[in-house]
Amino acid sequence: MTTDAAYTELSACLRRTHLLDSIGQLLGWDEQVNLPADSADLRAEQLAVLAEIQNAAAANPRTGELLALLEPSDLEADQVAVVRQARRDYDRATRLPPDFVREKAMQASRGYHAWARARAENDFASYAPVLEQNLEIARREAGYLGWAGREYDYMIDLHDPGMSAELIARLFAELKTGLVPLVRQITGSPVRARTDLLRGFPVEGQRAFLREVTARLGFDYRRGRIDVSLHPFCSGTGADIRMTTRFNADEPLDALFSSIHETGHGLYEQGLPRAHHGTALGMNAGMGVHESQSRLWENQVARSRGFWRHFEPRFRALFPAQTGGVSADELYLAINAVVPTLIRVDADEVTYNLHVILRFEIERRLFAGTLAVRDLPAAWTAAAQELLGLTPGSDREGVLQDVHWSGGAFGYFPSYCLGNMMAAQLWYRALALRPDLEADFARGDFTWLLGWLRREVHAAGRRHELPELVRRVTGAAFSPQPLLRYLRERYGPLFPA
Ligand code: ZN
């Protein structure tokens, strides 16, 4: 068999796995958006059958044969990237014993329910043994895949290929040094944002506005849609993106900014090379890069003066009664409010990073064995005081607030902050190339920025790991300094000492 024939056959296998995955995503989207209340059992069965088919496809022995044939061959750079990713996925599908996979799935479900109960009753003690089992399962999984001794690195690499705990620790330490005093300055400012000014925004108007905004940013509604769900998300593939949002009449900025965030994810997926969906060339580069795209549109773009110069008149026209007594400055301050909170999902873009640093430091100690699960609540309280200057009134406001660990998702939190860092670095590179970028926005023109991201980030697929992608696009090493600079430049003038 020639190398070309083997490569073509491998691509077809990967494409099939990708299509099965996209079917699963569609069923998952439907479950959260449309599913009638009493149809959940059928959906669970459907998803279980599909998971069996997906696993069989991912572990197809033929894929193993093709990889064994291709790996020693002389391949082009693009083919090397495809084969490397295929090996990663194949090993994950084949190296975990079936008993372990079953145990892990059952534990994830058990963990979720134990967490939900513990959170409702503020009872960490009942959740602690489950969390210990989750950690043990994560360690075993890392061992099966050849990461013994580097278990936390394995968890990080799952979400952000190429990143490690040591590298993240260095980046976060530098970020923390700059961020803690900046937050103190902002919260010490006599200027206060008034988010309570925005009340009673009819959902229909909100829906119309966010649809206009996201279409203008470049989201292609012929290859995607937006609906309502309990928690906003973005799923699907570039050929069919499903985004969701949620509406609250008294929090119009929540629906708008969460939609713009998901639009950033959607634009990235829509920009991945269509002919290569299913292989590394048409695949996103990991969670951190994904978040860089959502954050860039949500924060750098949609919280800018230029953006609001264009959209504010339309916003006021849609909601004349609600915005009548609100000045332009008051509106812009509400859009850029910074208020430290104990709850990560309620955090603004400045303090959000501190929530991530807190979780990363705790996860790292858990995996290193220097922090015991039973000591988590105390460690969390100490970290919240140090980083946020706040003391949780209960474990619900502390260690029990996030769902992630209950399902065994360790190493996931850092992606959010890596994404913020990368977004700021991309932003300054874009500004260096096009200094009047905000003048584009003021005209409602986002085509230059999207075109640049398409060429530099989206078209690359998963050829490069995050630090290398950043270096290629910006010419500089991946660093927290651009994020610190951006936060200082945007929030310093708004909240003077
Ligand atoms: Zn996101």
GROMACS .gro file of C-alpha atoms and ligand atoms in nm:
model
  498
    1MET     CA    1   0.000   0.000   0.000
    2THR     CA    2   0.136   0.343  -0.090
    3THR     CA    3   0.168   0.620   0.166
    4ASP     CA    4  -0.083   0.829  -0.028
    5ALA     CA    5  -0.343   0.551  -0.028
    6ALA     CA    6  -0.291   0.493   0.345
    7TYR     CA    7  -0.324   0.865   0.416
    8THR     CA    8  -0.645   0.889   0.212
    9GLU     CA    9  -0.793   0.591   0.392
   10LEU     CA   10  -0.694   0.733   0.731
   11SER     CA   11  -0.859   1.065   0.642
   12ALA     CA   12  -1.180   0.878   0.554
   13CYS     CA   13  -1.174   0.696   0.892
   14LEU     CA   14  -1.124   1.027   1.073
   15ARG     CA   15  -1.402   1.189   0.877
   16ARG     CA   16  -1.642   0.912   0.978
   17THR     CA   17  -1.551   0.953   1.347
   18HIS     CA   18  -1.604   1.327   1.311
   19LEU     CA   19  -1.949   1.279   1.156
   20LEU     CA   20  -2.052   1.047   1.438
   21ASP     CA   21  -1.927   1.304   1.686
   22SER     CA   22  -2.130   1.575   1.515
   23ILE     CA   23  -2.443   1.359   1.542
   24GLY     CA   24  -2.380   1.325   1.915
   25GLN     CA   25  -2.341   1.702   1.946
   26LEU     CA   26  -2.667   1.757   1.765
   27LEU     CA   27  -2.850   1.519   1.998
   28GLY     CA   28  -2.688   1.693   2.295
   29TRP     CA   29  -2.791   2.036   2.165
   30ASP     CA   30  -3.147   1.915   2.109
   31GLU     CA   31  -3.155   1.770   2.460
   32GLN     CA   32  -3.080   2.111   2.610
   33VAL     CA   33  -3.291   2.321   2.372
   34ASN     CA   34  -3.595   2.123   2.257
   35LEU     CA   35  -3.639   1.794   2.439
   36PRO     CA   36  -3.991   1.734   2.577
   37ALA     CA   37  -3.983   1.666   2.952
   38ASP     CA   38  -4.079   1.299   2.935
   39SER     CA   39  -3.848   1.207   2.646
   40ALA     CA   40  -3.527   1.209   2.848
   41ASP     CA   41  -3.510   0.830   2.887
   42LEU     CA   42  -3.524   0.773   2.512
   43ARG     CA   43  -3.254   1.035   2.459
   44ALA     CA   44  -3.029   0.867   2.717
   45GLU     CA   45  -3.069   0.535   2.529
   46GLN     CA   46  -3.003   0.702   2.194
   47LEU     CA   47  -2.689   0.863   2.326
   48ALA     CA   48  -2.567   0.537   2.480
   49VAL     CA   49  -2.606   0.348   2.151
   50LEU     CA   50  -2.432   0.626   1.964
   51ALA     CA   51  -2.147   0.629   2.217
   52GLU     CA   52  -2.091   0.255   2.152
   53ILE     CA   53  -2.074   0.317   1.777
   54GLN     CA   54  -1.844   0.616   1.830
   55ASN     CA   55  -1.608   0.418   2.051
   56ALA     CA   56  -1.594   0.132   1.801
   57ALA     CA   57  -1.516   0.378   1.521
   58ALA     CA   58  -1.246   0.558   1.720
   59ALA     CA   59  -1.086   0.226   1.817
   60ASN     CA   60  -1.113   0.072   1.469
   61PRO     CA   61  -0.806  -0.159   1.439
   62ARG     CA   62  -0.769  -0.050   1.077
   63THR     CA   63  -0.681   0.299   1.203
   64GLY     CA   64  -0.404   0.141   1.411
   65GLU     CA   65  -0.268  -0.040   1.104
   66LEU     CA   66  -0.274   0.277   0.896
   67LEU     CA   67  -0.097   0.475   1.168
   68ALA     CA   68   0.171   0.207   1.200
   69LEU     CA   69   0.223   0.231   0.826
   70LEU     CA   70   0.226   0.611   0.809
   71GLU     CA   71   0.429   0.703   1.119
   72PRO     CA   72   0.766   0.584   0.989
   73SER     CA   73   0.698   0.724   0.638
   74ASP     CA   74   0.832   1.041   0.486
   75LEU     CA   75   0.534   1.275   0.520
   76GLU     CA   76   0.464   1.640   0.447
   77ALA     CA   77   0.430   1.873   0.745
   78ASP     CA   78   0.049   1.883   0.718
   79GLN     CA   79   0.030   1.505   0.705
   80VAL     CA   80   0.253   1.481   1.013
   81ALA     CA   81   0.009   1.704   1.201
   82VAL     CA   82  -0.285   1.487   1.094
   83VAL     CA   83  -0.113   1.162   1.187
   84ARG     CA   84   0.004   1.298   1.525
   85GLN     CA   85  -0.350   1.399   1.623
   86ALA     CA   86  -0.494   1.071   1.493
   87ARG     CA   87  -0.244   0.881   1.710
   88ARG     CA   88  -0.345   1.084   2.013
   89ASP     CA   89  -0.714   1.005   1.961
   90TYR     CA   90  -0.652   0.642   1.872
   91ASP     CA   91  -0.442   0.579   2.184
   92ARG     CA   92  -0.708   0.736   2.399
   93ALA     CA   93  -0.974   0.517   2.241
   94THR     CA   94  -0.775   0.195   2.270
   95ARG     CA   95  -0.549   0.215   2.573
   96LEU     CA   96  -0.817   0.255   2.839
   97PRO     CA   97  -0.950  -0.087   2.952
   98PRO     CA   98  -1.326  -0.123   2.889
   99ASP     CA   99  -1.386  -0.187   3.262
  100PHE     CA  100  -1.213   0.139   3.342
  101VAL     CA  101  -1.418   0.333   3.085
  102ARG     CA  102  -1.740   0.195   3.234
  103GLU     CA  103  -1.625   0.271   3.588
  104LYS     CA  104  -1.531   0.625   3.488
  105ALA     CA  105  -1.868   0.692   3.322
  106MET     CA  106  -2.057   0.560   3.625
  107GLN     CA  107  -1.838   0.762   3.859
  108ALA     CA  108  -1.897   1.080   3.656
  109SER     CA  109  -2.272   1.036   3.688
  110ARG     CA  110  -2.243   0.949   4.060
  111GLY     CA  111  -2.011   1.245   4.108
  112TYR     CA  112  -2.254   1.487   3.947
  113HIS     CA  113  -2.543   1.384   4.169
  114ALA     CA  114  -2.325   1.380   4.483
  115TRP     CA  115  -2.205   1.732   4.398
  116ALA     CA  116  -2.556   1.865   4.325
  117ARG     CA  117  -2.680   1.730   4.661
  118ALA     CA  118  -2.376   1.854   4.853
  119ARG     CA  119  -2.410   2.198   4.696
  120ALA     CA  120  -2.783   2.221   4.773
  121GLU     CA  121  -2.721   2.120   5.135
  122ASN     CA  122  -2.384   2.296   5.174
  123ASP     CA  123  -2.237   1.962   5.282
  124PHE     CA  124  -1.880   1.926   5.156
  125ALA     CA  125  -1.808   1.625   5.379
  126SER     CA  126  -2.053   1.407   5.185
  127TYR     CA  127  -1.885   1.504   4.856
  128ALA     CA  128  -1.523   1.462   4.968
  129PRO     CA  129  -1.500   1.080   4.922
  130VAL     CA  130  -1.642   1.112   4.568
  131LEU     CA  131  -1.387   1.378   4.483
  132GLU     CA  132  -1.110   1.154   4.614
  133GLN     CA  133  -1.232   0.875   4.386
  134ASN     CA  134  -1.239   1.118   4.092
  135LEU     CA  135  -0.880   1.212   4.157
  136GLU     CA  136  -0.781   0.849   4.179
  137ILE     CA  137  -0.955   0.774   3.847
  138ALA     CA  138  -0.781   1.069   3.681
  139ARG     CA  139  -0.444   0.940   3.804
  140ARG     CA  140  -0.515   0.590   3.674
  141GLU     CA  141  -0.623   0.727   3.335
  142ALA     CA  142  -0.301   0.926   3.305
  143GLY     CA  143  -0.108   0.609   3.389
  144TYR     CA  144  -0.281   0.405   3.115
  145LEU     CA  145  -0.182   0.669   2.861
  146GLY     CA  146   0.181   0.685   2.966
  147TRP     CA  147   0.172   0.997   3.183
  148ALA     CA  148   0.249   0.834   3.521
  149GLY     CA  149   0.419   1.090   3.743
  150ARG     CA  150   0.282   1.377   3.531
  151GLU     CA  151  -0.088   1.325   3.599
  152TYR     CA  152  -0.185   1.691   3.619
  153ASP     CA  153   0.008   1.764   3.300
  154TYR     CA  154  -0.197   1.491   3.135
  155MET     CA  155  -0.523   1.657   3.244
  156ILE     CA  156  -0.404   1.995   3.112
  157ASP     CA  157  -0.281   1.847   2.785
  158LEU     CA  158  -0.627   1.695   2.727
  159HIS     CA  159  -0.770   2.046   2.692
  160ASP     CA  160  -0.465   2.239   2.578
  161PRO     CA  161  -0.216   2.025   2.390
  162GLY     CA  162   0.140   2.126   2.465
  163MET     CA  163   0.072   2.319   2.786
  164SER     CA  164   0.206   2.196   3.120
  165ALA     CA  165   0.147   2.278   3.486
  166GLU     CA  166   0.496   2.422   3.516
  167LEU     CA  167   0.455   2.655   3.220
  168ILE     CA  168   0.111   2.768   3.337
  169ALA     CA  169   0.239   2.822   3.691
  170ARG     CA  170   0.506   3.057   3.557
  171LEU     CA  171   0.258   3.252   3.342
  172PHE     CA  172  -0.005   3.275   3.616
  173ALA     CA  173   0.248   3.388   3.880
  174GLU     CA  174   0.345   3.677   3.654
  175LEU     CA  175  -0.019   3.759   3.582
  176LYS     CA  176  -0.111   3.750   3.950
  177THR     CA  177   0.168   3.991   4.040
  178GLY     CA  178   0.024   4.253   3.805
  179LEU     CA  179  -0.342   4.177   3.853
  180VAL     CA  180  -0.390   4.189   4.230
  181PRO     CA  181  -0.281   4.557   4.263
  182LEU     CA  182  -0.482   4.651   3.952
  183VAL     CA  183  -0.800   4.504   4.103
  184ARG     CA  184  -0.726   4.695   4.425
  185GLN     CA  185  -0.695   5.018   4.230
  186ILE     CA  186  -1.019   4.963   4.041
  187THR     CA  187  -1.223   4.861   4.344
  188GLY     CA  188  -1.074   5.149   4.545
  189SER     CA  189  -1.188   5.402   4.284
  190PRO     CA  190  -1.466   5.644   4.381
  191VAL     CA  191  -1.625   5.577   4.040
  192ARG     CA  192  -1.895   5.310   4.057
  193ALA     CA  193  -2.067   5.135   3.768
  194ARG     CA  194  -2.448   5.125   3.790
  195THR     CA  195  -2.564   4.797   3.637
  196ASP     CA  196  -2.897   4.839   3.817
  197LEU     CA  197  -2.990   5.117   3.574
  198LEU     CA  198  -3.074   4.860   3.307
  199ARG     CA  199  -3.411   4.712   3.392
  200GLY     CA  200  -3.717   4.580   3.209
  201PHE     CA  201  -3.579   4.504   2.861
  202PRO     CA  202  -3.837   4.301   2.665
  203VAL     CA  203  -3.696   3.970   2.544
  204GLU     CA  204  -3.810   4.024   2.183
  205GLY     CA  205  -3.605   4.343   2.158
  206GLN     CA  206  -3.304   4.176   2.317
  207ARG     CA  207  -3.333   3.888   2.071
  208ALA     CA  208  -3.349   4.123   1.772
  209PHE     CA  209  -3.053   4.327   1.893
  210LEU     CA  210  -2.818   4.037   1.963
  211ARG     CA  211  -2.910   3.877   1.633
  212GLU     CA  212  -2.819   4.199   1.447
  213VAL     CA  213  -2.495   4.234   1.642
  214THR     CA  214  -2.377   3.876   1.597
  215ALA     CA  215  -2.461   3.876   1.225
  216ARG     CA  216  -2.269   4.202   1.186
  217LEU     CA  217  -1.967   4.051   1.362
  218GLY     CA  218  -1.967   3.791   1.087
  219PHE     CA  219  -2.154   3.487   1.218
  220ASP     CA  220  -2.298   3.303   0.919
  221TYR     CA  221  -2.661   3.223   1.001
  222ARG     CA  222  -2.690   3.008   0.691
  223ARG     CA  223  -2.455   2.765   0.868
  224GLY     CA  224  -2.574   2.804   1.224
  225ARG     CA  225  -2.841   2.930   1.459
  226ILE     CA  226  -2.898   3.062   1.809
  227ASP     CA  227  -3.159   2.934   2.052
  228VAL     CA  228  -3.233   2.946   2.423
  229SER     CA  229  -3.100   2.710   2.692
  230LEU     CA  230  -3.043   2.717   3.067
  231HIS     CA  231  -2.666   2.771   3.026
  232PRO     CA  232  -2.529   2.931   2.709
  233PHE     CA  233  -2.304   2.712   2.494
  234CYS     CA  234  -2.179   2.664   2.139
  235SER     CA  235  -2.165   2.322   1.977
  236GLY     CA  236  -2.157   2.161   1.635
  237THR     CA  237  -1.908   2.182   1.352
  238GLY     CA  238  -1.827   2.468   1.117
  239ALA     CA  239  -2.088   2.344   0.872
  240ASP     CA  240  -2.365   2.361   1.134
  241ILE     CA  241  -2.304   2.566   1.448
  242ARG     CA  242  -2.561   2.566   1.729
  243MET     CA  243  -2.529   2.849   1.979
  244THR     CA  244  -2.752   2.922   2.275
  245THR     CA  245  -2.820   3.211   2.507
  246ARG     CA  246  -3.069   3.298   2.782
  247PHE     CA  247  -3.274   3.606   2.854
  248ASN     CA  248  -3.348   3.807   3.166
  249ALA     CA  249  -3.545   4.130   3.126
  250ASP     CA  250  -3.339   4.294   3.401
  251GLU     CA  251  -2.999   4.184   3.269
  252PRO     CA  252  -2.994   4.272   2.899
  253LEU     CA  253  -2.613   4.278   2.890
  254ASP     CA  254  -2.597   3.916   3.007
  255ALA     CA  255  -2.777   3.779   2.700
  256LEU     CA  256  -2.588   4.014   2.470
  257PHE     CA  257  -2.238   3.942   2.596
  258SER     CA  258  -2.291   3.569   2.639
  259SER     CA  259  -2.417   3.560   2.278
  260ILE     CA  260  -2.114   3.752   2.156
  261HIS     CA  261  -1.892   3.512   2.353
  262GLU     CA  262  -2.055   3.209   2.189
  263THR     CA  263  -2.038   3.388   1.854
  264GLY     CA  264  -1.660   3.409   1.899
  265HIS     CA  265  -1.654   3.029   1.940
  266GLY     CA  266  -1.886   2.994   1.642
  267LEU     CA  267  -1.679   3.222   1.417
  268TYR     CA  268  -1.371   3.012   1.497
  269GLU     CA  269  -1.544   2.687   1.408
  270GLN     CA  270  -1.694   2.841   1.093
  271GLY     CA  271  -1.345   2.958   0.996
  272LEU     CA  272  -1.178   2.617   1.025
  273PRO     CA  273  -1.096   2.483   0.676
  274ARG     CA  274  -1.412   2.308   0.566
  275ALA     CA  275  -1.246   2.051   0.342
  276HIS     CA  276  -1.051   1.925   0.645
  277HIS     CA  277  -1.322   1.896   0.911
  278GLY     CA  278  -1.237   1.578   1.102
  279THR     CA  279  -0.858   1.595   1.072
  280ALA     CA  280  -0.610   1.814   1.260
  281LEU     CA  281  -0.605   2.057   0.966
  282GLY     CA  282  -0.974   2.139   1.019
  283MET     CA  283  -0.982   2.105   1.397
  284ASN     CA  284  -0.964   2.373   1.667
  285ALA     CA  285  -0.627   2.403   1.841
  286GLY     CA  286  -0.761   2.337   2.191
  287MET     CA  287  -0.970   2.501   2.460
  288GLY     CA  288  -0.732   2.789   2.531
  289VAL     CA  289  -0.723   2.896   2.167
  290HIS     CA  290  -1.101   2.851   2.148
  291GLU     CA  291  -1.147   3.079   2.449
  292SER     CA  292  -0.910   3.334   2.295
  293GLN     CA  293  -1.157   3.369   2.009
  294SER     CA  294  -1.468   3.398   2.227
  295ARG     CA  295  -1.298   3.641   2.466
  296LEU     CA  296  -1.152   3.860   2.194
  297TRP     CA  297  -1.497   3.930   2.048
  298GLU     CA  298  -1.669   3.948   2.385
  299ASN     CA  299  -1.416   4.172   2.558
  300GLN     CA  300  -1.163   4.352   2.342
  301VAL     CA  301  -1.418   4.415   2.066
  302ALA     CA  302  -1.763   4.437   2.227
  303ARG     CA  303  -1.655   4.637   2.532
  304SER     CA  304  -1.470   4.894   2.322
  305ARG     CA  305  -1.578   5.254   2.263
  306GLY     CA  306  -1.576   5.201   1.888
  307PHE     CA  307  -1.816   4.909   1.908
  308TRP     CA  308  -2.063   5.114   2.116
  309ARG     CA  309  -2.025   5.419   1.899
  310HIS     CA  310  -2.183   5.209   1.627
  311PHE     CA  311  -2.437   5.005   1.824
  312GLU     CA  312  -2.550   5.247   2.094
  313PRO     CA  313  -2.797   5.441   1.874
  314ARG     CA  314  -2.963   5.116   1.767
  315PHE     CA  315  -2.970   4.991   2.128
  316ARG     CA  316  -3.141   5.313   2.237
  317ALA     CA  317  -3.384   5.302   1.944
  318LEU     CA  318  -3.493   4.950   2.036
  319PHE     CA  319  -3.529   5.038   2.405
  320PRO     CA  320  -3.617   5.409   2.425
  321ALA     CA  321  -3.804   5.391   2.757
  322GLN     CA  322  -3.543   5.171   2.930
  323THR     CA  323  -3.241   5.376   2.820
  324GLY     CA  324  -3.398   5.723   2.835
  325GLY     CA  325  -3.253   5.815   3.174
  326VAL     CA  326  -2.914   5.650   3.117
  327SER     CA  327  -2.628   5.865   2.988
  328ALA     CA  328  -2.371   5.734   2.738
  329ASP     CA  329  -2.104   5.732   3.010
  330GLU     CA  330  -2.330   5.545   3.252
  331LEU     CA  331  -2.405   5.287   2.985
  332TYR     CA  332  -2.037   5.240   2.901
  333LEU     CA  333  -1.948   5.202   3.269
  334ALA     CA  334  -2.223   4.943   3.317
  335ILE     CA  335  -2.083   4.752   3.018
  336ASN     CA  336  -1.738   4.757   3.181
  337ALA     CA  337  -1.837   4.711   3.546
  338VAL     CA  338  -1.574   4.549   3.770
  339VAL     CA  339  -1.706   4.404   4.094
  340PRO     CA  340  -1.517   4.125   4.275
  341THR     CA  341  -1.749   3.838   4.356
  342LEU     CA  342  -1.704   3.497   4.514
  343ILE     CA  343  -1.876   3.326   4.221
  344ARG     CA  344  -1.664   3.262   3.912
  345VAL     CA  345  -1.947   3.259   3.659
  346ASP     CA  346  -2.061   3.604   3.777
  347ALA     CA  347  -1.714   3.756   3.755
  348ASP     CA  348  -1.613   4.046   3.527
  349GLU     CA  349  -1.326   4.011   3.282
  350VAL     CA  350  -1.068   4.159   3.522
  351THR     CA  351  -1.129   3.948   3.831
  352TYR     CA  352  -1.226   3.636   3.635
  353ASN     CA  353  -0.858   3.555   3.593
  354LEU     CA  354  -0.811   3.545   3.970
  355HIS     CA  355  -1.083   3.280   3.996
  356VAL     CA  356  -0.895   3.068   3.745
  357ILE     CA  357  -0.559   3.115   3.919
  358LEU     CA  358  -0.721   3.008   4.247
  359ARG     CA  359  -0.850   2.685   4.093
  360PHE     CA  360  -0.527   2.610   3.912
  361GLU     CA  361  -0.318   2.647   4.227
  362ILE     CA  362  -0.554   2.419   4.416
  363GLU     CA  363  -0.565   2.153   4.143
  364ARG     CA  364  -0.189   2.155   4.123
  365ARG     CA  365  -0.155   2.092   4.495
  366LEU     CA  366  -0.422   1.818   4.485
  367PHE     CA  367  -0.233   1.631   4.214
  368ALA     CA  368   0.104   1.689   4.381
  369GLY     CA  369  -0.039   1.539   4.699
  370THR     CA  370   0.042   1.850   4.904
  371LEU     CA  371  -0.326   1.928   4.964
  372ALA     CA  372  -0.572   1.668   5.096
  373VAL     CA  373  -0.933   1.672   4.974
  374ARG     CA  374  -1.061   1.712   5.332
  375ASP     CA  375  -0.858   2.035   5.363
  376LEU     CA  376  -1.007   2.187   5.044
  377PRO     CA  377  -1.263   2.419   5.206
  378ALA     CA  378  -0.999   2.583   5.426
  379ALA     CA  379  -0.754   2.613   5.134
  380TRP     CA  380  -1.026   2.766   4.919
  381THR     CA  381  -1.117   3.023   5.183
  382ALA     CA  382  -0.753   3.123   5.229
  383ALA     CA  383  -0.705   3.159   4.853
  384ALA     CA  384  -1.026   3.363   4.808
  385GLN     CA  385  -0.910   3.601   5.080
  386GLU     CA  386  -0.566   3.635   4.927
  387LEU     CA  387  -0.675   3.673   4.565
  388LEU     CA  388  -1.022   3.830   4.579
  389GLY     CA  389  -1.017   3.990   4.921
  390LEU     CA  390  -1.344   3.809   4.998
  391THR     CA  391  -1.440   3.536   5.244
  392PRO     CA  392  -1.691   3.270   5.135
  393GLY     CA  393  -1.990   3.264   5.369
  394SER     CA  394  -2.031   2.890   5.296
  395ASP     CA  395  -1.881   2.614   5.081
  396ARG     CA  396  -2.154   2.686   4.827
  397GLU     CA  397  -1.980   3.018   4.770
  398GLY     CA  398  -1.646   2.840   4.776
  399VAL     CA  399  -1.531   2.492   4.684
  400LEU     CA  400  -1.879   2.359   4.597
  401GLN     CA  401  -1.967   2.622   4.334
  402ASP     CA  402  -1.829   2.457   4.018
  403VAL     CA  403  -1.956   2.140   3.850
  404HIS     CA  404  -1.626   2.055   3.674
  405TRP     CA  405  -1.452   1.832   3.931
  406SER     CA  406  -1.766   1.631   4.000
  407GLY     CA  407  -1.737   1.479   3.652
  408GLY     CA  408  -1.361   1.441   3.671
  409ALA     CA  409  -1.282   1.747   3.457
  410PHE     CA  410  -0.954   1.856   3.614
  411GLY     CA  411  -0.711   2.080   3.426
  412TYR     CA  412  -0.997   2.252   3.242
  413PHE     CA  413  -1.006   2.586   3.429
  414PRO     CA  414  -0.667   2.717   3.310
  415SER     CA  415  -0.797   2.728   2.951
  416TYR     CA  416  -1.021   3.026   3.031
  417CYS     CA  417  -0.729   3.235   3.148
  418LEU     CA  418  -0.492   3.115   2.877
  419GLY     CA  419  -0.762   3.227   2.634
  420ASN     CA  420  -0.779   3.573   2.794
  421MET     CA  421  -0.403   3.607   2.768
  422MET     CA  422  -0.393   3.497   2.407
  423ALA     CA  423  -0.686   3.725   2.316
  424ALA     CA  424  -0.502   4.033   2.447
  425GLN     CA  425  -0.185   3.934   2.265
  426LEU     CA  426  -0.378   3.891   1.939
  427TRP     CA  427  -0.551   4.224   2.000
  428TYR     CA  428  -0.227   4.421   2.020
  429ARG     CA  429  -0.089   4.247   1.714
  430ALA     CA  430  -0.406   4.337   1.523
  431LEU     CA  431  -0.377   4.698   1.644
  432ALA     CA  432  -0.014   4.714   1.536
  433LEU     CA  433  -0.119   4.607   1.187
  434ARG     CA  434  -0.429   4.826   1.179
  435PRO     CA  435  -0.408   5.111   1.432
  436ASP     CA  436  -0.752   5.248   1.340
  437LEU     CA  437  -0.928   4.920   1.413
  438GLU     CA  438  -1.176   5.090   1.646
  439ALA     CA  439  -1.268   5.331   1.368
  440ASP     CA  440  -1.372   5.021   1.171
  441PHE     CA  441  -1.590   4.916   1.462
  442ALA     CA  442  -1.744   5.264   1.488
  443ARG     CA  443  -1.859   5.218   1.127
  444GLY     CA  444  -1.996   4.873   1.212
  445ASP     CA  445  -1.722   4.713   1.008
  446PHE     CA  446  -1.560   4.402   1.159
  447THR     CA  447  -1.442   4.245   0.835
  448TRP     CA  448  -1.073   4.333   0.865
  449LEU     CA  449  -1.044   4.177   1.212
  450LEU     CA  450  -1.237   3.865   1.116
  451GLY     CA  451  -1.040   3.826   0.793
  452TRP     CA  452  -0.712   3.854   0.983
  453LEU     CA  453  -0.822   3.596   1.244
  454ARG     CA  454  -0.939   3.367   0.964
  455ARG     CA  455  -0.600   3.378   0.794
  456GLU     CA  456  -0.377   3.373   1.099
  457VAL     CA  457  -0.562   3.158   1.353
  458HIS     CA  458  -0.858   2.974   1.199
  459ALA     CA  459  -0.684   2.852   0.884
  460ALA     CA  460  -0.408   2.694   1.095
  461GLY     CA  461  -0.645   2.435   1.242
  462ARG     CA  462  -0.455   2.222   1.493
  463ARG     CA  463  -0.117   2.241   1.324
  464HIS     CA  464   0.042   2.422   1.621
  465GLU     CA  465   0.014   2.415   1.995
  466LEU     CA  466  -0.099   2.735   2.166
  467PRO     CA  467   0.243   2.892   2.250
  468GLU     CA  468   0.374   2.819   1.901
  469LEU     CA  469   0.059   2.955   1.737
  470VAL     CA  470   0.092   3.276   1.939
  471ARG     CA  471   0.456   3.310   1.843
  472ARG     CA  472   0.377   3.263   1.476
  473VAL     CA  473   0.090   3.511   1.472
  474THR     CA  474   0.235   3.781   1.695
  475GLY     CA  475   0.611   3.729   1.660
  476ALA     CA  476   0.641   3.724   2.039
  477ALA     CA  477   0.651   3.460   2.312
  478PHE     CA  478   0.322   3.376   2.485
  479SER     CA  479   0.300   3.613   2.782
  480PRO     CA  480   0.054   3.759   3.035
  481GLN     CA  481   0.191   4.112   2.982
  482PRO     CA  482  -0.042   4.207   2.692
  483LEU     CA  483  -0.344   4.107   2.906
  484LEU     CA  484  -0.218   4.322   3.194
  485ARG     CA  485  -0.157   4.610   2.956
  486TYR     CA  486  -0.503   4.578   2.805
  487LEU     CA  487  -0.676   4.565   3.144
  488ARG     CA  488  -0.479   4.869   3.264
  489GLU     CA  489  -0.550   5.067   2.947
  490ARG     CA  490  -0.920   4.987   2.941
  491TYR     CA  491  -1.008   4.997   3.310
  492GLY     CA  492  -0.752   5.244   3.447
  493PRO     CA  493  -0.917   5.550   3.287
  494LEU     CA  494  -1.269   5.428   3.369
  495PHE     CA  495  -1.191   5.372   3.737
  496PRO     CA  496  -0.928   5.633   3.838
  497ALA     CA  497  -0.788   5.639   4.190
  498ZN      ZN  498  -1.627   2.996   2.608
   0.00000   0.00000   0.00000
